[in-house]
Short mmCIF file of C-alpha atoms and ligand atoms in Angstrom, two decimals:
data_model
loop_
_atom_site.label_atom_id
_atom_site.label_comp_id
_atom_site.label_asym_id
_atom_site.label_seq_id
_atom_site.Cartn_x
_atom_site.Cartn_y
_atom_site.Cartn_z
CA MET V 1 86.46 25.52 61.45
CA ASN V 2 85.09 27.93 58.92
CA ARG V 3 81.78 28.16 60.77
CA ARG V 4 83.47 29.06 64.05
CA THR V 5 85.34 31.98 62.49
CA THR V 6 82.08 33.36 61.15
CA THR V 7 80.42 33.26 64.58
CA LEU V 8 83.37 35.02 66.21
CA SER V 9 83.44 37.92 63.78
CA ALA V 10 79.68 38.34 64.11
CA SER V 11 79.94 38.79 67.87
CA VAL V 12 82.81 41.26 67.49
CA ALA V 13 80.66 43.30 65.12
CA LEU V 14 77.78 43.24 67.61
CA ALA V 15 80.01 44.43 70.45
CA ALA V 16 81.28 47.29 68.29
CA ALA V 17 77.73 48.32 67.45
CA LEU V 18 76.78 48.37 71.13
CA ALA V 19 79.81 50.48 72.01
CA MET V 20 78.82 53.03 69.38
CA THR V 21 75.22 53.44 70.52
CA GLY V 22 75.91 53.32 74.25
CA CYS V 23 76.42 56.41 76.40
CA SER V 24 76.56 59.15 73.81
CA SER V 25 75.23 62.17 75.67
CA SER V 26 77.93 64.25 73.99
CA SER V 27 77.61 65.37 70.41
CA GLU V 28 78.97 63.19 67.62
CA ASP V 29 82.49 64.58 67.78
CA GLY V 30 82.68 64.08 71.55
CA LYS V 31 82.39 67.77 72.52
CA PRO V 32 80.18 68.92 75.38
CA GLU V 33 76.81 70.40 74.43
CA LEU V 34 76.53 73.89 75.85
CA GLN V 35 73.52 76.21 75.93
CA VAL V 36 73.65 79.88 76.85
CA SER V 37 70.66 81.62 78.40
CA GLY V 38 69.75 84.75 80.38
CA ALA V 39 72.56 86.86 78.91
CA PHE V 40 72.64 90.61 79.55
CA MET V 41 74.88 93.60 80.07
CA PRO V 42 73.78 96.37 82.46
CA GLN V 43 74.03 99.74 80.71
CA PRO V 44 77.53 100.93 81.58
CA VAL V 45 77.93 104.07 83.67
CA LEU V 46 81.67 104.45 83.16
CA ASP V 47 83.82 103.04 80.34
CA MET V 48 83.61 99.55 81.80
CA ALA V 49 80.82 96.99 81.87
CA GLY V 50 79.92 93.58 83.23
CA GLY V 51 78.43 90.67 81.34
CA PHE V 52 76.18 88.01 82.85
CA LEU V 53 74.77 84.74 81.54
CA THR V 54 74.23 81.08 82.30
CA ILE V 55 75.95 78.26 80.43
CA LYS V 56 74.23 74.90 80.73
CA ASN V 57 76.08 71.69 79.99
CA ASP V 58 73.75 68.82 79.10
CA SER V 59 76.54 66.37 78.41
CA GLY V 60 78.60 64.06 80.56
CA THR V 61 81.77 65.94 79.62
CA ALA V 62 82.96 68.87 81.74
CA ASP V 63 84.26 71.97 79.98
CA LYS V 64 85.78 75.34 80.88
CA LEU V 65 85.03 78.90 79.84
CA THR V 66 88.53 80.12 79.03
CA SER V 67 88.06 83.56 77.46
CA VAL V 68 85.61 86.05 76.00
CA THR V 69 86.14 88.35 73.03
CA SER V 70 84.09 91.29 71.73
CA ALA V 71 84.46 94.10 69.23
CA ILE V 72 83.41 96.56 71.94
CA SER V 73 86.61 96.12 73.97
CA ASP V 74 90.13 94.80 73.53
CA ASP V 75 90.30 94.13 77.26
CA VAL V 76 87.72 91.48 78.15
CA THR V 77 88.46 89.22 81.10
CA ILE V 78 86.60 86.85 83.39
CA HIS V 79 86.37 87.71 87.08
CA GLU V 80 85.30 86.04 90.27
CA THR V 81 84.16 87.97 93.32
CA LYS V 82 85.57 87.05 96.69
CA ASN V 83 84.90 89.06 99.84
CA GLN V 84 83.30 91.72 97.64
CA LYS V 85 86.54 92.14 95.68
CA MET V 86 86.83 90.95 92.14
CA GLN V 87 89.83 89.29 90.65
CA GLN V 88 90.69 87.88 87.24
CA VAL V 89 90.67 84.10 86.78
CA LYS V 90 92.07 81.91 83.99
CA SER V 91 88.88 79.91 83.51
CA PHE V 92 85.50 78.96 84.94
CA ASP V 93 84.47 75.32 85.29
CA ILE V 94 81.35 74.18 83.47
CA PRO V 95 80.54 70.89 85.23
CA ALA V 96 79.23 67.85 83.36
CA ASN V 97 75.41 67.83 83.53
CA GLY V 98 75.61 71.14 85.36
CA GLU V 99 75.84 74.84 84.72
CA LEU V 100 78.01 77.91 85.12
CA LYS V 101 76.14 80.97 86.34
CA LEU V 102 77.56 84.46 85.94
CA THR V 103 75.59 86.77 88.23
CA ARG V 104 75.80 90.27 89.65
CA GLY V 105 77.94 90.16 92.77
CA GLY V 106 79.45 86.85 91.66
CA ASN V 107 81.38 85.52 88.71
CA HIS V 108 81.16 87.81 85.68
CA ILE V 109 82.63 88.92 82.36
CA MET V 110 84.47 92.23 82.62
CA PHE V 111 84.73 94.68 79.72
CA MET V 112 87.29 97.45 80.23
CA GLU V 113 88.00 100.56 78.15
CA LEU V 114 84.81 100.32 76.13
CA LYS V 115 85.20 101.67 72.60
CA LYS V 116 81.62 102.91 72.81
CA LYS V 117 79.02 102.98 75.57
CA PRO V 118 76.06 100.80 74.58
CA LYS V 119 72.61 102.06 75.62
CA GLN V 120 69.69 100.15 77.04
CA GLY V 121 67.88 98.31 74.23
CA GLU V 122 71.03 97.83 72.16
CA LYS V 123 72.90 94.56 71.84
CA VAL V 124 76.56 93.72 72.36
CA SER V 125 77.97 90.76 70.46
CA ILE V 126 80.48 88.60 72.25
CA GLU V 127 82.13 85.28 71.59
CA LEU V 128 82.67 82.72 74.33
CA HIS V 129 85.70 80.47 74.06
CA PHE V 130 85.95 77.08 75.72
CA GLU V 131 88.56 74.50 76.47
CA LYS V 132 86.76 71.78 74.49
CA SER V 133 83.65 73.14 72.81
CA ASP V 134 83.63 75.31 69.71
CA PRO V 135 83.24 79.06 70.36
CA ILE V 136 79.69 80.33 70.85
CA LYS V 137 78.53 83.78 69.70
CA VAL V 138 76.07 85.51 72.02
CA ASP V 139 74.24 88.85 71.78
CA LEU V 140 73.98 90.51 75.18
CA PRO V 141 70.89 92.72 75.40
CA VAL V 142 71.79 95.93 77.23
CA GLU V 143 69.51 96.38 80.25
CA ALA V 144 69.04 99.19 82.77
CA ALA V 145 72.12 99.91 84.86
CA GLY V 146 70.58 98.35 87.98
CA HIS V 147 69.08 95.31 86.25
CA ASN V 148 69.41 92.14 88.32
CA PRO V 149 67.16 89.18 87.50
CA GLN V 150 68.42 87.39 90.62
CA GLN V 151 66.48 89.78 92.85
CA HIS V 152 63.06 88.91 91.43
CU1 CU M 201 85.16 92.47 87.38
#
């Protein structure tokens, strides 16, 4: 009787250990793991600017880019481009094991009423906010007004 109880609790412990080590492509607290690359802002011509970058999600958990903040503007929104017209959206999907690409002529970050006009070679700090992940701070290098890495 006593022996049987011991065997049972041992197998329960083993099952728990397996559950903990199995399928943990997310970080320890269960949040998606996001990586930002290729970020830039074309040098603004008027008092507005676009922001472009790629967010890679190496986890099995989908996330959403919900907002962007920056000291350079109090009016930062996220836009999609449809039929060459841009419109504000509430969020962008960042698929599990996929990526969100913000590119010229496509989805982008929109900075309106810039408090100052950054010049090529400067950097603009922004913070990306997500539905699940912790915010990520990114420095956007300011590139030439016509810069478009997609065309190379
Ligand atoms: Cu826009």
